[in-house]
PDB file of C-alpha atoms in Angstrom:
ATOM      1  CA  MET N   1     171.412  92.556 151.862  1.00 35.00           C
ATOM      2  CA  ASN N   2     169.407  93.748 148.857  1.00 41.00           C
ATOM      3  CA  ASP N   3     165.678  93.153 148.349  1.00 42.00           C
ATOM      4  CA  ASN N   4     166.289  90.239 146.034  1.00 41.00           C
ATOM      5  CA  ALA N   5     168.498  88.408 148.524  1.00 39.00           C
ATOM      6  CA  ALA N   6     165.898  88.943 151.226  1.00 42.00           C
ATOM      7  CA  VAL N   7     163.383  86.953 149.205  1.00 44.00           C
ATOM      8  CA  ILE N   8     165.422  84.268 147.439  1.00 49.00           C
ATOM      9  CA  ARG N   9     168.942  83.539 148.557  1.00 50.00           C
ATOM     10  CA  PRO N  10     171.150  82.489 145.648  1.00 50.00           C
ATOM     11  CA  ALA N  11     172.726  79.485 147.404  1.00 75.00           C
ATOM     12  CA  ILE N  12     171.510  76.222 145.865  1.00 89.00           C
ATOM     13  CA  GLU N  13     173.058  72.777 145.656  1.00 93.00           C
ATOM     14  CA  GLU N  14     175.556  72.681 142.792  1.00 94.00           C
ATOM     15  CA  SER N  15     174.085  69.870 140.692  1.00 96.00           C
ATOM     16  CA  TRP N  16     170.684  71.557 140.609  1.00 97.00           C
ATOM     17  CA  LEU N  17     172.237  74.955 139.963  1.00 94.00           C
ATOM     18  CA  ASP N  18     173.960  73.594 136.868  1.00 95.00           C
ATOM     19  CA  LEU N  19     170.822  71.899 135.566  1.00 96.00           C
ATOM     20  CA  LEU N  20     168.514  74.841 136.245  1.00 96.00           C
ATOM     21  CA  ARG N  21     170.780  77.727 135.288  1.00 94.00           C
ATOM     22  CA  ASP N  22     168.683  78.540 132.227  1.00 96.00           C
ATOM     23  CA  GLU N  23     165.551  78.667 134.390  1.00 97.00           C
ATOM     24  CA  PHE N  24     167.118  81.083 136.849  1.00 94.00           C
ATOM     25  CA  ASN N  25     168.070  83.305 133.915  1.00 94.00           C
ATOM     26  CA  ALA N  26     164.680  83.074 132.188  1.00 97.00           C
ATOM     27  CA  SER N  27     162.282  86.007 131.997  1.00 97.00           C
ATOM     28  CA  TYR N  28     159.520  84.152 133.853  1.00 97.00           C
ATOM     29  CA  PHE N  29     161.835  83.606 136.808  1.00 96.00           C
ATOM     30  CA  SER N  30     162.757  87.287 136.872  1.00 96.00           C
ATOM     31  CA  GLU N  31     159.043  88.068 136.995  1.00 97.00           C
ATOM     32  CA  LEU N  32     158.610  85.563 139.825  1.00 96.00           C
ATOM     33  CA  LYS N  33     161.402  87.218 141.817  1.00 94.00           C
ATOM     34  CA  SER N  34     159.850  90.633 141.202  1.00 96.00           C
ATOM     35  CA  PHE N  35     156.523  89.338 142.478  1.00 96.00           C
ATOM     36  CA  LEU N  36     158.108  88.002 145.670  1.00 95.00           C
ATOM     37  CA  ILE N  37     160.011  91.235 146.237  1.00 94.00           C
ATOM     38  CA  SER N  38     156.784  93.195 145.825  1.00 95.00           C
ATOM     39  CA  GLU N  39     155.004  90.939 148.321  1.00 94.00           C
ATOM     40  CA  LYS N  40     157.738  91.523 150.891  1.00 91.00           C
ATOM     41  CA  ARG N  41     157.795  95.284 150.313  1.00 94.00           C
ATOM     42  CA  THR N  42     154.071  95.533 151.014  1.00 94.00           C
ATOM     43  CA  GLY N  43     154.569  93.803 154.347  1.00 94.00           C
ATOM     44  CA  LYS N  44     153.213  90.384 153.446  1.00 96.00           C
ATOM     45  CA  VAL N  45     154.690  87.376 155.211  1.00 95.00           C
ATOM     46  CA  VAL N  46     155.919  84.646 152.871  1.00 95.00           C
ATOM     47  CA  PHE N  47     156.583  81.023 153.825  1.00 95.00           C
ATOM     48  CA  PRO N  48     158.919  79.196 153.998  1.00 95.00           C
ATOM     49  CA  PRO N  49     161.769  81.481 155.098  1.00 92.00           C
ATOM     50  CA  GLY N  50     164.026  82.564 152.243  1.00 91.00           C
ATOM     51  CA  ASP N  51     166.838  80.193 153.143  1.00 92.00           C
ATOM     52  CA  LEU N  52     164.445  77.203 153.005  1.00 95.00           C
ATOM     53  CA  ILE N  53     162.672  77.917 149.706  1.00 95.00           C
ATOM     54  CA  PHE N  54     165.023  75.520 147.901  1.00 96.00           C
ATOM     55  CA  ASN N  55     165.392  73.094 150.808  1.00 96.00           C
ATOM     56  CA  ALA N  56     164.100  70.151 148.741  1.00 97.00           C
ATOM     57  CA  LEU N  57     166.827  70.690 146.138  1.00 97.00           C
ATOM     58  CA  ASN N  58     169.549  71.468 148.659  1.00 96.00           C
ATOM     59  CA  SER N  59     168.713  68.350 150.683  1.00 97.00           C
ATOM     60  CA  THR N  60     168.506  65.943 147.744  1.00 98.00           C
ATOM     61  CA  PRO N  61     171.113  66.468 144.999  1.00 97.00           C
ATOM     62  CA  PHE N  62     170.097  65.530 141.460  1.00 98.00           C
ATOM     63  CA  HIS N  63     172.159  62.349 141.202  1.00 97.00           C
ATOM     64  CA  LYS N  64     171.009  61.088 144.609  1.00 98.00           C
ATOM     65  CA  VAL N  65     167.263  61.211 143.890  1.00 98.00           C
ATOM     66  CA  LYS N  66     165.690  57.765 144.339  1.00 98.00           C
ATOM     67  CA  ALA N  67     162.068  58.740 144.868  1.00 98.00           C
ATOM     68  CA  VAL N  68     159.915  61.825 144.336  1.00 98.00           C
ATOM     69  CA  ILE N  69     156.846  62.871 146.312  1.00 98.00           C
ATOM     70  CA  ILE N  70     154.959  65.829 144.823  1.00 97.00           C
ATOM     71  CA  GLY N  71     152.919  68.286 146.861  1.00 96.00           C
ATOM     72  CA  GLN N  72     150.965  71.346 145.775  1.00 95.00           C
ATOM     73  CA  ASP N  73     152.217  74.301 147.839  1.00 94.00           C
ATOM     74  CA  PRO N  74     153.751  74.948 151.266  1.00 96.00           C
ATOM     75  CA  TYR N  75     151.789  75.047 154.496  1.00 96.00           C
ATOM     76  CA  HIS N  76     150.595  78.600 155.108  1.00 96.00           C
ATOM     77  CA  GLY N  77     150.571  78.604 158.928  1.00 94.00           C
ATOM     78  CA  THR N  78     153.257  80.322 160.981  1.00 92.00           C
ATOM     79  CA  GLY N  79     156.308  78.107 161.505  1.00 92.00           C
ATOM     80  CA  GLN N  80     154.971  75.165 159.522  1.00 95.00           C
ATOM     81  CA  ALA N  81     156.690  75.176 156.113  1.00 95.00           C
ATOM     82  CA  ASN N  82     160.291  73.981 155.946  1.00 96.00           C
ATOM     83  CA  GLY N  83     160.708  73.665 152.191  1.00 96.00           C
ATOM     84  CA  LEU N  84     159.866  69.950 151.993  1.00 98.00           C
ATOM     85  CA  CYS N  85     156.394  68.897 150.862  1.00 98.00           C
ATOM     86  CA  PHE N  86     154.125  67.474 153.570  1.00 98.00           C
ATOM     87  CA  SER N  87     156.869  68.175 156.138  1.00 98.00           C
ATOM     88  CA  VAL N  88     156.799  70.562 159.094  1.00 97.00           C
ATOM     89  CA  ALA N  89     159.531  71.814 161.380  1.00 92.00           C
ATOM     90  CA  ASP N  90     160.311  70.048 164.646  1.00 92.00           C
ATOM     91  CA  GLY N  91     157.909  71.030 167.402  1.00 94.00           C
ATOM     92  CA  VAL N  92     155.095  72.006 165.026  1.00 96.00           C
ATOM     93  CA  PRO N  93     151.801  70.057 165.371  1.00 96.00           C
ATOM     94  CA  ILE N  94     151.484  67.380 162.706  1.00 97.00           C
ATOM     95  CA  PRO N  95     148.978  68.418 159.985  1.00 96.00           C
ATOM     96  CA  PRO N  96     146.088  66.071 159.090  1.00 97.00           C
ATOM     97  CA  SER N  97     147.504  64.846 155.748  1.00 97.00           C
ATOM     98  CA  LEU N  98     150.823  64.011 157.363  1.00 98.00           C
ATOM     99  CA  LYS N  99     149.009  62.144 160.144  1.00 97.00           C
ATOM    100  CA  ASN N 100     147.474  59.945 157.460  1.00 98.00           C
ATOM    101  CA  ILE N 101     150.884  59.423 155.845  1.00 98.00           C
ATOM    102  CA  PHE N 102     152.125  58.227 159.222  1.00 98.00           C
ATOM    103  CA  LYS N 103     149.057  55.969 159.587  1.00 97.00           C
ATOM    104  CA  GLU N 104     149.931  54.333 156.288  1.00 98.00           C
ATOM    105  CA  LEU N 105     153.551  53.934 157.404  1.00 97.00           C
ATOM    106  CA  ARG N 106     152.299  52.079 160.467  1.00 97.00           C
ATOM    107  CA  GLU N 107     150.029  49.808 158.443  1.00 97.00           C
ATOM    108  CA  ASP N 108     152.571  49.204 155.678  1.00 98.00           C
ATOM    109  CA  LEU N 109     155.820  48.884 157.611  1.00 97.00           C
ATOM    110  CA  ASN N 110     154.633  48.492 161.212  1.00 96.00           C
ATOM    111  CA  GLN N 111     156.287  51.764 162.201  1.00 92.00           C
ATOM    112  CA  GLU N 112     154.963  53.731 165.133  1.00 90.00           C
ATOM    113  CA  PRO N 113     153.980  57.312 164.197  1.00 88.00           C
ATOM    114  CA  PRO N 114     156.875  59.670 164.972  1.00 94.00           C
ATOM    115  CA  LEU N 115     156.542  62.579 167.366  1.00 93.00           C
ATOM    116  CA  SER N 116     157.916  65.039 164.808  1.00 96.00           C
ATOM    117  CA  GLY N 117     156.549  65.786 161.350  1.00 97.00           C
ATOM    118  CA  ASN N 118     159.967  66.742 160.009  1.00 98.00           C
ATOM    119  CA  LEU N 119     160.706  64.589 156.936  1.00 98.00           C
ATOM    120  CA  GLN N 120     164.304  65.752 156.553  1.00 98.00           C
ATOM    121  CA  LYS N 121     165.590  62.192 157.061  1.00 98.00           C
ATOM    122  CA  TRP N 122     163.734  61.088 153.941  1.00 98.00           C
ATOM    123  CA  ALA N 123     165.155  63.977 151.918  1.00 98.00           C
ATOM    124  CA  ASP N 124     168.678  63.169 153.077  1.00 97.00           C
ATOM    125  CA  GLN N 125     168.284  59.606 151.753  1.00 98.00           C
ATOM    126  CA  GLY N 126     167.198  60.607 148.272  1.00 98.00           C
ATOM    127  CA  VAL N 127     163.476  61.329 148.536  1.00 98.00           C
ATOM    128  CA  LEU N 128     162.845  64.599 146.689  1.00 98.00           C
ATOM    129  CA  LEU N 129     159.963  66.223 148.587  1.00 98.00           C
ATOM    130  CA  LEU N 130     158.912  68.703 145.932  1.00 98.00           C
ATOM    131  CA  ASN N 131     156.061  71.180 146.123  1.00 97.00           C
ATOM    132  CA  ALA N 132     154.851  72.446 142.746  1.00 97.00           C
ATOM    133  CA  THR N 133     154.735  75.962 144.196  1.00 97.00           C
ATOM    134  CA  LEU N 134     157.641  76.797 146.485  1.00 97.00           C
ATOM    135  CA  THR N 135     156.245  79.798 148.381  1.00 96.00           C
ATOM    136  CA  VAL N 136     152.937  80.945 149.853  1.00 97.00           C
ATOM    137  CA  GLU N 137     151.567  83.992 151.638  1.00 97.00           C
ATOM    138  CA  SER N 138     150.805  83.543 155.319  1.00 95.00           C
ATOM    139  CA  GLY N 139     147.231  82.426 155.839  1.00 94.00           C
ATOM    140  CA  ARG N 140     146.399  82.207 152.128  1.00 96.00           C
ATOM    141  CA  ALA N 141     146.636  78.712 150.693  1.00 93.00           C
ATOM    142  CA  GLY N 142     147.488  78.673 146.993  1.00 93.00           C
ATOM    143  CA  SER N 143     148.257  82.396 146.919  1.00 97.00           C
ATOM    144  CA  HIS N 144     151.497  81.996 144.929  1.00 97.00           C
ATOM    145  CA  GLN N 145     150.172  79.575 142.341  1.00 96.00           C
ATOM    146  CA  ASN N 146     150.389  80.580 138.669  1.00 96.00           C
ATOM    147  CA  LYS N 147     153.245  83.028 139.332  1.00 97.00           C
ATOM    148  CA  GLY N 148     155.959  80.934 137.683  1.00 97.00           C
ATOM    149  CA  TRP N 149     156.852  78.306 140.258  1.00 97.00           C
ATOM    150  CA  GLU N 150     154.972  75.553 138.412  1.00 97.00           C
ATOM    151  CA  LYS N 151     157.039  76.086 135.261  1.00 98.00           C
ATOM    152  CA  PHE N 152     160.191  75.871 137.367  1.00 98.00           C
ATOM    153  CA  THR N 153     159.189  72.695 139.216  1.00 98.00           C
ATOM    154  CA  ASP N 154     157.821  71.042 136.062  1.00 98.00           C
ATOM    155  CA  THR N 155     161.305  71.556 134.614  1.00 98.00           C
ATOM    156  CA  ILE N 156     162.771  69.777 137.641  1.00 98.00           C
ATOM    157  CA  ILE N 157     160.500  66.775 137.022  1.00 98.00           C
ATOM    158  CA  CYS N 158     161.397  66.760 133.321  1.00 98.00           C
ATOM    159  CA  LYS N 159     165.128  66.940 134.072  1.00 98.00           C
ATOM    160  CA  LEU N 160     164.799  63.905 136.339  1.00 98.00           C
ATOM    161  CA  SER N 161     162.699  62.013 133.815  1.00 98.00           C
ATOM    162  CA  ASP N 162     165.017  62.731 130.893  1.00 98.00           C
ATOM    163  CA  ASN N 163     168.411  62.363 132.552  1.00 97.00           C
ATOM    164  CA  ARG N 164     167.917  59.701 135.214  1.00 98.00           C
ATOM    165  CA  SER N 165     166.369  56.217 135.362  1.00 97.00           C
ATOM    166  CA  GLY N 166     164.848  54.003 138.025  1.00 98.00           C
ATOM    167  CA  ILE N 167     163.270  56.778 140.118  1.00 98.00           C
ATOM    168  CA  VAL N 168     160.042  55.957 141.967  1.00 98.00           C
ATOM    169  CA  PHE N 169     157.481  58.743 141.592  1.00 98.00           C
ATOM    170  CA  LEU N 170     154.775  58.672 144.279  1.00 98.00           C
ATOM    171  CA  LEU N 171     151.807  60.628 142.931  1.00 98.00           C
ATOM    172  CA  TRP N 172     149.185  61.234 145.593  1.00 97.00           C
ATOM    173  CA  GLY N 173     145.982  62.922 144.479  1.00 96.00           C
ATOM    174  CA  LYS N 174     144.784  64.375 141.180  1.00 95.00           C
ATOM    175  CA  PHE N 175     147.132  67.355 141.259  1.00 94.00           C
ATOM    176  CA  ALA N 176     150.253  65.211 141.582  1.00 97.00           C
ATOM    177  CA  GLN N 177     148.928  62.660 139.107  1.00 97.00           C
ATOM    178  CA  ALA N 178     148.609  65.392 136.472  1.00 96.00           C
ATOM    179  CA  LYS N 179     152.428  65.476 136.513  1.00 98.00           C
ATOM    180  CA  GLU N 180     152.516  61.916 135.152  1.00 98.00           C
ATOM    181  CA  ALA N 181     152.560  63.374 131.651  1.00 98.00           C
ATOM    182  CA  LEU N 182     156.053  64.746 132.386  1.00 98.00           C
ATOM    183  CA  ILE N 183     157.487  61.366 133.436  1.00 98.00           C
ATOM    184  CA  SER N 184     158.759  58.559 131.206  1.00 98.00           C
ATOM    185  CA  SER N 185     157.099  55.355 132.383  1.00 96.00           C
ATOM    186  CA  LYS N 186     159.668  53.401 130.360  1.00 97.00           C
ATOM    187  CA  LYS N 187     162.534  54.713 132.471  1.00 97.00           C
ATOM    188  CA  HIS N 188     160.876  55.223 135.857  1.00 98.00           C
ATOM    189  CA  PHE N 189     158.343  53.717 138.231  1.00 98.00           C
ATOM    190  CA  ILE N 190     155.048  55.493 138.945  1.00 98.00           C
ATOM    191  CA  LEU N 191     152.875  54.751 141.973  1.00 98.00           C
ATOM    192  CA  LYS N 192     149.480  56.472 142.203  1.00 98.00           C
ATOM    193  CA  ALA N 193     147.023  56.803 145.076  1.00 98.00           C
ATOM    194  CA  PRO N 194     144.435  59.289 146.367  1.00 97.00           C
ATOM    195  CA  HIS N 195     145.678  62.272 148.346  1.00 97.00           C
ATOM    196  CA  PRO N 196     146.369  61.636 152.077  1.00 98.00           C
ATOM    197  CA  SER N 197     144.012  64.477 153.037  1.00 96.00           C
ATOM    198  CA  PRO N 198     141.249  63.477 155.492  1.00 96.00           C
ATOM    199  CA  PHE N 199     138.814  64.156 152.639  1.00 95.00           C
ATOM    200  CA  SER N 200     140.256  61.407 150.442  1.00 96.00           C
ATOM    201  CA  ALA N 201     142.663  59.209 152.410  1.00 96.00           C
ATOM    202  CA  HIS N 202     140.018  56.561 153.055  1.00 96.00           C
ATOM    203  CA  THR N 203     139.304  56.182 149.325  1.00 96.00           C
ATOM    204  CA  GLY N 204     142.574  54.385 148.677  1.00 97.00           C
ATOM    205  CA  PHE N 205     145.550  56.191 150.154  1.00 98.00           C
ATOM    206  CA  LEU N 206     145.274  54.212 153.366  1.00 98.00           C
ATOM    207  CA  GLY N 207     146.209  50.713 152.300  1.00 98.00           C
ATOM    208  CA  CYS N 208     148.192  51.743 149.198  1.00 98.00           C
ATOM    209  CA  ARG N 209     151.432  50.392 150.702  1.00 98.00           C
ATOM    210  CA  HIS N 210     153.509  52.784 148.645  1.00 98.00           C
ATOM    211  CA  PHE N 211     156.421  52.747 151.068  1.00 98.00           C
ATOM    212  CA  SER N 212     157.067  49.017 150.822  1.00 98.00           C
ATOM    213  CA  LYS N 213     156.272  49.054 147.092  1.00 98.00           C
ATOM    214  CA  ALA N 214     158.773  51.857 146.505  1.00 98.00           C
ATOM    215  CA  ASN N 215     161.490  49.901 148.298  1.00 98.00           C
ATOM    216  CA  ALA N 216     160.692  46.754 146.325  1.00 98.00           C
ATOM    217  CA  LEU N 217     161.035  48.714 143.075  1.00 98.00           C
ATOM    218  CA  LEU N 218     164.320  50.247 144.192  1.00 98.00           C
ATOM    219  CA  LEU N 219     165.695  46.822 145.056  1.00 98.00           C
ATOM    220  CA  GLN N 220     164.432  45.485 141.729  1.00 96.00           C
ATOM    221  CA  SER N 221     166.489  48.126 139.927  1.00 96.00           C
ATOM    222  CA  GLY N 222     169.613  47.474 141.971  1.00 97.00           C
ATOM    223  CA  GLN N 223     169.296  50.415 144.364  1.00 97.00           C
ATOM    224  CA  ASP N 224     169.363  50.541 148.135  1.00 97.00           C
ATOM    225  CA  PRO N 225     165.949  50.843 149.775  1.00 98.00           C
ATOM    226  CA  ILE N 226     164.884  53.871 151.794  1.00 98.00           C
ATOM    227  CA  ASP N 227     164.717  53.692 155.556  1.00 97.00           C
ATOM    228  CA  TRP N 228     161.307  55.303 156.079  1.00 97.00           C
ATOM    229  CA  THR N 229     161.733  55.310 159.867  1.00 95.00           C
ATOM    230  CA  LEU N 230     161.587  58.785 161.382  1.00 93.00           C
TER     231      LEU N 230
END
């Protein structure tokens, strides 16, 4: 395996590969790959593992996306990040923001908080769990921001906005809400609330009822609702 493959494995779900081929061939993405290779060569630990960097895309093909939740960057603790925003691997303690997401699920849909913080079931049903930055250095939150990932993930949002309709975008917090400018409100539904972080959840995230609202909007547009049970 060469250095490049050790950092980013080329396998990616076919519909996304076709849509994003120009991005993978762009100079900024080559620079991003070079940065990641350099990080690995100097002994830095990068999360999530290489085969999970594109987990959000591999789990939720382009034409199956019903809803989008946008995060900022992966968890930076050992074993936490699994390539889906807000999600952690089975057996990993549930982070505070995800605990608040589960609190809102209980209040909104009367669902008991799950024992696992793995949101793979949502992704498999069409919820694109997209971080704006897809990698991070161990122990250093935000360390891979402004290296090219944001341009890549903004393109993903634009591709969905331009080529699909009826998607529910759940924008939690100011960072996610800044992405509203990339989304056509004439073609899609946009739900906004404060971030589920303990610092802001009580200012409007708790009580936002975005899960039931998202399902109502999907039904309104002739789509099947999402089973949010985990």
